[in-house]
Amino acid sequence: MSTLPPCPQCHDEFTYEDGTLLICPSCSHEWNPSEVATGETAKVWKDANGNVLQDGDTVTLVKDLKIKGSSAVVKVGTKVKNIRLIEGDHDIDCKIEGFGPMQLKTAFVKKV
């Protein structure tokens, strides 16, 4: 059983050593194990102005947003309280008063 780390690009577990480098036979990626970061960096969500967002923040919309499947529009300046940050295409999970549960992109909000 190999104790070598998996490939950082394709995550293949069948890596091998060649001198001081590790090589992945699947994608041919070569890397020095001492240069690889030891821990993963946490994702940072930023609003339209570059301010860091956190769970529970209050944000306002910076653009009118059409609701898919409806003729309704969420207007600029609508305040959204107690946001939850999630992974994916839409970064914010929230409830907008008068519209219900919704997911938003961080590019369309600013921190209050």
PDB file of N, CA, C and O in Angstrom, residues 61-102:
ATOM      1  N   LEU A  61     -29.747  44.342  -2.556  1.00  0.00           N
ATOM      2  CA  LEU A  61     -29.528  44.058  -3.969  1.00  0.00           C
ATOM      3  C   LEU A  61     -29.017  45.305  -4.683  1.00  0.00           C
ATOM      4  O   LEU A  61     -29.450  46.416  -4.395  1.00  0.00           O
ATOM      5  N   VAL A  62     -28.111  45.121  -5.641  1.00  0.00           N
ATOM      6  CA  VAL A  62     -27.567  46.236  -6.407  1.00  0.00           C
ATOM      7  C   VAL A  62     -28.108  46.240  -7.837  1.00  0.00           C
ATOM      8  O   VAL A  62     -27.711  47.073  -8.646  1.00  0.00           O
ATOM      9  N   LYS A  63     -29.007  45.307  -8.145  1.00  0.00           N
ATOM     10  CA  LYS A  63     -29.551  45.184  -9.488  1.00  0.00           C
ATOM     11  C   LYS A  63     -30.956  44.591  -9.397  1.00  0.00           C
ATOM     12  O   LYS A  63     -31.223  43.762  -8.536  1.00  0.00           O
ATOM     13  N   ASP A  64     -31.864  45.026 -10.290  1.00  0.00           N
ATOM     14  CA  ASP A  64     -33.174  44.385 -10.378  1.00  0.00           C
ATOM     15  C   ASP A  64     -32.976  42.946 -10.846  1.00  0.00           C
ATOM     16  O   ASP A  64     -32.258  42.703 -11.820  1.00  0.00           O
ATOM     17  N   LEU A  65     -33.605  42.002 -10.168  1.00  0.00           N
ATOM     18  CA  LEU A  65     -33.467  40.595 -10.524  1.00  0.00           C
ATOM     19  C   LEU A  65     -34.823  40.019 -10.902  1.00  0.00           C
ATOM     20  O   LEU A  65     -35.767  40.072 -10.114  1.00  0.00           O
ATOM     21  N   LYS A  66     -34.913  39.483 -12.124  1.00  0.00           N
ATOM     22  CA  LYS A  66     -36.137  38.826 -12.559  1.00  0.00           C
ATOM     23  C   LYS A  66     -36.194  37.450 -11.915  1.00  0.00           C
ATOM     24  O   LYS A  66     -35.183  36.751 -11.834  1.00  0.00           O
ATOM     25  N   ILE A  67     -37.372  37.051 -11.496  1.00  0.00           N
ATOM     26  CA  ILE A  67     -37.545  35.730 -10.903  1.00  0.00           C
ATOM     27  C   ILE A  67     -37.913  34.763 -12.016  1.00  0.00           C
ATOM     28  O   ILE A  67     -38.896  34.976 -12.736  1.00  0.00           O
ATOM     29  N   LYS A  68     -37.115  33.732 -12.159  1.00  0.00           N
ATOM     30  CA  LYS A  68     -37.323  32.758 -13.226  1.00  0.00           C
ATOM     31  C   LYS A  68     -38.679  32.074 -13.060  1.00  0.00           C
ATOM     32  O   LYS A  68     -39.039  31.630 -11.977  1.00  0.00           O
ATOM     33  N   GLY A  69     -39.447  32.008 -14.157  1.00  0.00           N
ATOM     34  CA  GLY A  69     -40.745  31.357 -14.127  1.00  0.00           C
ATOM     35  C   GLY A  69     -41.865  32.257 -13.628  1.00  0.00           C
ATOM     36  O   GLY A  69     -42.974  31.795 -13.390  1.00  0.00           O
ATOM     37  N   SER A  70     -41.586  33.535 -13.471  1.00  0.00           N
ATOM     38  CA  SER A  70     -42.568  34.471 -12.961  1.00  0.00           C
ATOM     39  C   SER A  70     -42.354  35.827 -13.627  1.00  0.00           C
ATOM     40  O   SER A  70     -41.286  36.101 -14.178  1.00  0.00           O
ATOM     41  N   SER A  71     -43.369  36.674 -13.568  1.00  0.00           N
ATOM     42  CA  SER A  71     -43.211  38.021 -14.112  1.00  0.00           C
ATOM     43  C   SER A  71     -42.775  39.001 -13.028  1.00  0.00           C
ATOM     44  O   SER A  71     -42.593  40.183 -13.299  1.00  0.00           O
ATOM     45  N   ALA A  72     -42.575  38.517 -11.815  1.00  0.00           N
ATOM     46  CA  ALA A  72     -42.183  39.366 -10.690  1.00  0.00           C
ATOM     47  C   ALA A  72     -40.703  39.743 -10.779  1.00  0.00           C
ATOM     48  O   ALA A  72     -39.891  39.025 -11.374  1.00  0.00           O
ATOM     49  N   VAL A  73     -40.367  40.889 -10.194  1.00  0.00           N
ATOM     50  CA  VAL A  73     -38.999  41.383 -10.168  1.00  0.00           C
ATOM     51  C   VAL A  73     -38.655  41.800  -8.746  1.00  0.00           C
ATOM     52  O   VAL A  73     -39.438  42.475  -8.090  1.00  0.00           O
ATOM     53  N   VAL A  74     -37.482  41.401  -8.274  1.00  0.00           N
ATOM     54  CA  VAL A  74     -36.980  41.855  -6.981  1.00  0.00           C
ATOM     55  C   VAL A  74     -36.188  43.129  -7.264  1.00  0.00           C
ATOM     56  O   VAL A  74     -35.232  43.114  -8.036  1.00  0.00           O
ATOM     57  N   LYS A  75     -36.600  44.232  -6.668  1.00  0.00           N
ATOM     58  CA  LYS A  75     -36.057  45.555  -6.993  1.00  0.00           C
ATOM     59  C   LYS A  75     -34.715  45.846  -6.321  1.00  0.00           C
ATOM     60  O   LYS A  75     -34.372  45.260  -5.294  1.00  0.00           O
ATOM     61  N   VAL A  76     -33.994  46.790  -6.909  1.00  0.00           N
ATOM     62  CA  VAL A  76     -32.741  47.293  -6.341  1.00  0.00           C
ATOM     63  C   VAL A  76     -33.023  47.846  -4.951  1.00  0.00           C
ATOM     64  O   VAL A  76     -34.042  48.496  -4.732  1.00  0.00           O
ATOM     65  N   GLY A  77     -32.133  47.599  -4.016  1.00  0.00           N
ATOM     66  CA  GLY A  77     -32.279  48.125  -2.661  1.00  0.00           C
ATOM     67  C   GLY A  77     -33.062  47.227  -1.729  1.00  0.00           C
ATOM     68  O   GLY A  77     -33.195  47.537  -0.551  1.00  0.00           O
ATOM     69  N   THR A  78     -33.587  46.107  -2.236  1.00  0.00           N
ATOM     70  CA  THR A  78     -34.302  45.173  -1.365  1.00  0.00           C
ATOM     71  C   THR A  78     -33.329  44.611  -0.341  1.00  0.00           C
ATOM     72  O   THR A  78     -32.251  44.124  -0.679  1.00  0.00           O
ATOM     73  N   LYS A  79     -33.697  44.697   0.924  1.00  0.00           N
ATOM     74  CA  LYS A  79     -32.843  44.220   2.008  1.00  0.00           C
ATOM     75  C   LYS A  79     -33.105  42.738   2.253  1.00  0.00           C
ATOM     76  O   LYS A  79     -34.245  42.306   2.345  1.00  0.00           O
ATOM     77  N   VAL A  80     -32.016  41.969   2.349  1.00  0.00           N
ATOM     78  CA  VAL A  80     -32.091  40.533   2.619  1.00  0.00           C
ATOM     79  C   VAL A  80     -31.338  40.281   3.917  1.00  0.00           C
ATOM     80  O   VAL A  80     -30.148  40.555   4.012  1.00  0.00           O
ATOM     81  N   LYS A  81     -32.061  39.774   4.926  1.00  0.00           N
ATOM     82  CA  LYS A  81     -31.472  39.548   6.245  1.00  0.00           C
ATOM     83  C   LYS A  81     -31.097  38.085   6.431  1.00  0.00           C
ATOM     84  O   LYS A  81     -31.702  37.198   5.835  1.00  0.00           O
ATOM     85  N   ASN A  82     -30.109  37.856   7.280  1.00  0.00           N
ATOM     86  CA  ASN A  82     -29.722  36.519   7.725  1.00  0.00           C
ATOM     87  C   ASN A  82     -29.429  35.574   6.562  1.00  0.00           C
ATOM     88  O   ASN A  82     -30.065  34.535   6.410  1.00  0.00           O
ATOM     89  N   ILE A  83     -28.419  35.918   5.742  1.00  0.00           N
ATOM     90  CA  ILE A  83     -28.065  35.084   4.594  1.00  0.00           C
ATOM     91  C   ILE A  83     -27.275  33.859   5.042  1.00  0.00           C
ATOM     92  O   ILE A  83     -26.658  33.859   6.109  1.00  0.00           O
ATOM     93  N   ARG A  84     -27.303  32.819   4.224  1.00  0.00           N
ATOM     94  CA  ARG A  84     -26.492  31.619   4.429  1.00  0.00           C
ATOM     95  C   ARG A  84     -25.641  31.428   3.183  1.00  0.00           C
ATOM     96  O   ARG A  84     -26.154  31.420   2.068  1.00  0.00           O
ATOM     97  N   LEU A  85     -24.334  31.289   3.366  1.00  0.00           N
ATOM     98  CA  LEU A  85     -23.412  31.113   2.244  1.00  0.00           C
ATOM     99  C   LEU A  85     -23.290  29.637   1.919  1.00  0.00           C
ATOM    100  O   LEU A  85     -23.126  28.805   2.806  1.00  0.00           O
ATOM    101  N   ILE A  86     -23.374  29.323   0.614  1.00  0.00           N
ATOM    102  CA  ILE A  86     -23.335  27.935   0.158  1.00  0.00           C
ATOM    103  C   ILE A  86     -22.375  27.809  -1.020  1.00  0.00           C
ATOM    104  O   ILE A  86     -22.007  28.803  -1.644  1.00  0.00           O
ATOM    105  N   GLU A  87     -21.961  26.601  -1.319  1.00  0.00           N
ATOM    106  CA  GLU A  87     -21.131  26.321  -2.487  1.00  0.00           C
ATOM    107  C   GLU A  87     -22.035  26.188  -3.700  1.00  0.00           C
ATOM    108  O   GLU A  87     -23.170  25.746  -3.592  1.00  0.00           O
ATOM    109  N   GLY A  88     -21.528  26.563  -4.851  1.00  0.00           N
ATOM    110  CA  GLY A  88     -22.288  26.376  -6.075  1.00  0.00           C
ATOM    111  C   GLY A  88     -22.340  27.634  -6.916  1.00  0.00           C
ATOM    112  O   GLY A  88     -21.681  28.634  -6.640  1.00  0.00           O
ATOM    113  N   ASP A  89     -23.171  27.591  -7.974  1.00  0.00           N
ATOM    114  CA  ASP A  89     -23.300  28.707  -8.895  1.00  0.00           C
ATOM    115  C   ASP A  89     -23.902  29.924  -8.199  1.00  0.00           C
ATOM    116  O   ASP A  89     -23.454  31.042  -8.370  1.00  0.00           O
ATOM    117  N   HIS A  90     -24.952  29.703  -7.430  1.00  0.00           N
ATOM    118  CA  HIS A  90     -25.565  30.757  -6.630  1.00  0.00           C
ATOM    119  C   HIS A  90     -25.031  30.597  -5.207  1.00  0.00           C
ATOM    120  O   HIS A  90     -25.183  29.550  -4.595  1.00  0.00           O
ATOM    121  N   ASP A  91     -24.390  31.644  -4.695  1.00  0.00           N
ATOM    122  CA  ASP A  91     -23.630  31.549  -3.446  1.00  0.00           C
ATOM    123  C   ASP A  91     -24.432  31.797  -2.180  1.00  0.00           C
ATOM    124  O   ASP A  91     -23.983  31.461  -1.097  1.00  0.00           O
ATOM    125  N   ILE A  92     -25.595  32.446  -2.300  1.00  0.00           N
ATOM    126  CA  ILE A  92     -26.353  32.858  -1.115  1.00  0.00           C
ATOM    127  C   ILE A  92     -27.706  32.167  -1.101  1.00  0.00           C
ATOM    128  O   ILE A  92     -28.435  32.185  -2.090  1.00  0.00           O
ATOM    129  N   ASP A  93     -28.039  31.564   0.031  1.00  0.00           N
ATOM    130  CA  ASP A  93     -29.356  30.963   0.255  1.00  0.00           C
ATOM    131  C   ASP A  93     -30.059  31.865   1.259  1.00  0.00           C
ATOM    132  O   ASP A  93     -29.508  32.165   2.315  1.00  0.00           O
ATOM    133  N   CYS A  94     -31.270  32.328   0.916  1.00  0.00           N
ATOM    134  CA  CYS A  94     -31.942  33.295   1.783  1.00  0.00           C
ATOM    135  C   CYS A  94     -33.447  33.260   1.580  1.00  0.00           C
ATOM    136  O   CYS A  94     -33.950  32.550   0.717  1.00  0.00           O
ATOM    137  N   LYS A  95     -34.145  34.036   2.405  1.00  0.00           N
ATOM    138  CA  LYS A  95     -35.582  34.265   2.238  1.00  0.00           C
ATOM    139  C   LYS A  95     -35.770  35.756   2.027  1.00  0.00           C
ATOM    140  O   LYS A  95     -35.305  36.562   2.835  1.00  0.00           O
ATOM    141  N   ILE A  96     -36.461  36.108   0.944  1.00  0.00           N
ATOM    142  CA  ILE A  96     -36.749  37.506   0.671  1.00  0.00           C
ATOM    143  C   ILE A  96     -38.207  37.748   0.996  1.00  0.00           C
ATOM    144  O   ILE A  96     -39.089  37.043   0.484  1.00  0.00           O
ATOM    145  N   GLU A  97     -38.454  38.730   1.854  1.00  0.00           N
ATOM    146  CA  GLU A  97     -39.806  39.018   2.298  1.00  0.00           C
ATOM    147  C   GLU A  97     -40.685  39.371   1.095  1.00  0.00           C
ATOM    148  O   GLU A  97     -40.353  40.215   0.281  1.00  0.00           O
ATOM    149  N   GLY A  98     -41.815  38.672   0.977  1.00  0.00           N
ATOM    150  CA  GLY A  98     -42.731  38.888  -0.131  1.00  0.00           C
ATOM    151  C   GLY A  98     -42.477  37.984  -1.324  1.00  0.00           C
ATOM    152  O   GLY A  98     -43.297  37.906  -2.232  1.00  0.00           O
ATOM    153  N   PHE A  99     -41.316  37.297  -1.343  1.00  0.00           N
ATOM    154  CA  PHE A  99     -40.978  36.412  -2.457  1.00  0.00           C
ATOM    155  C   PHE A  99     -40.706  34.987  -2.009  1.00  0.00           C
ATOM    156  O   PHE A  99     -40.865  34.062  -2.780  1.00  0.00           O
ATOM    157  N   GLY A 100     -40.222  34.793  -0.794  1.00  0.00           N
ATOM    158  CA  GLY A 100     -39.954  33.460  -0.267  1.00  0.00           C
ATOM    159  C   GLY A 100     -38.503  33.055  -0.389  1.00  0.00           C
ATOM    160  O   GLY A 100     -37.622  33.886  -0.619  1.00  0.00           O
ATOM    161  N   PRO A 101     -38.245  31.730  -0.261  1.00  0.00           N
ATOM    162  CA  PRO A 101     -36.867  31.243  -0.321  1.00  0.00           C
ATOM    163  C   PRO A 101     -36.281  31.419  -1.720  1.00  0.00           C
ATOM    164  O   PRO A 101     -36.969  31.246  -2.718  1.00  0.00           O
ATOM    165  N   MET A 102     -34.986  31.777  -1.751  1.00  0.00           N
ATOM    166  CA  MET A 102     -34.348  32.087  -3.021  1.00  0.00           C
ATOM    167  C   MET A 102     -32.840  31.933  -2.888  1.00  0.00           C
ATOM    168  O   MET A 102     -32.308  31.997  -1.784  1.00  0.00           O
TER     169      MET A 102
END
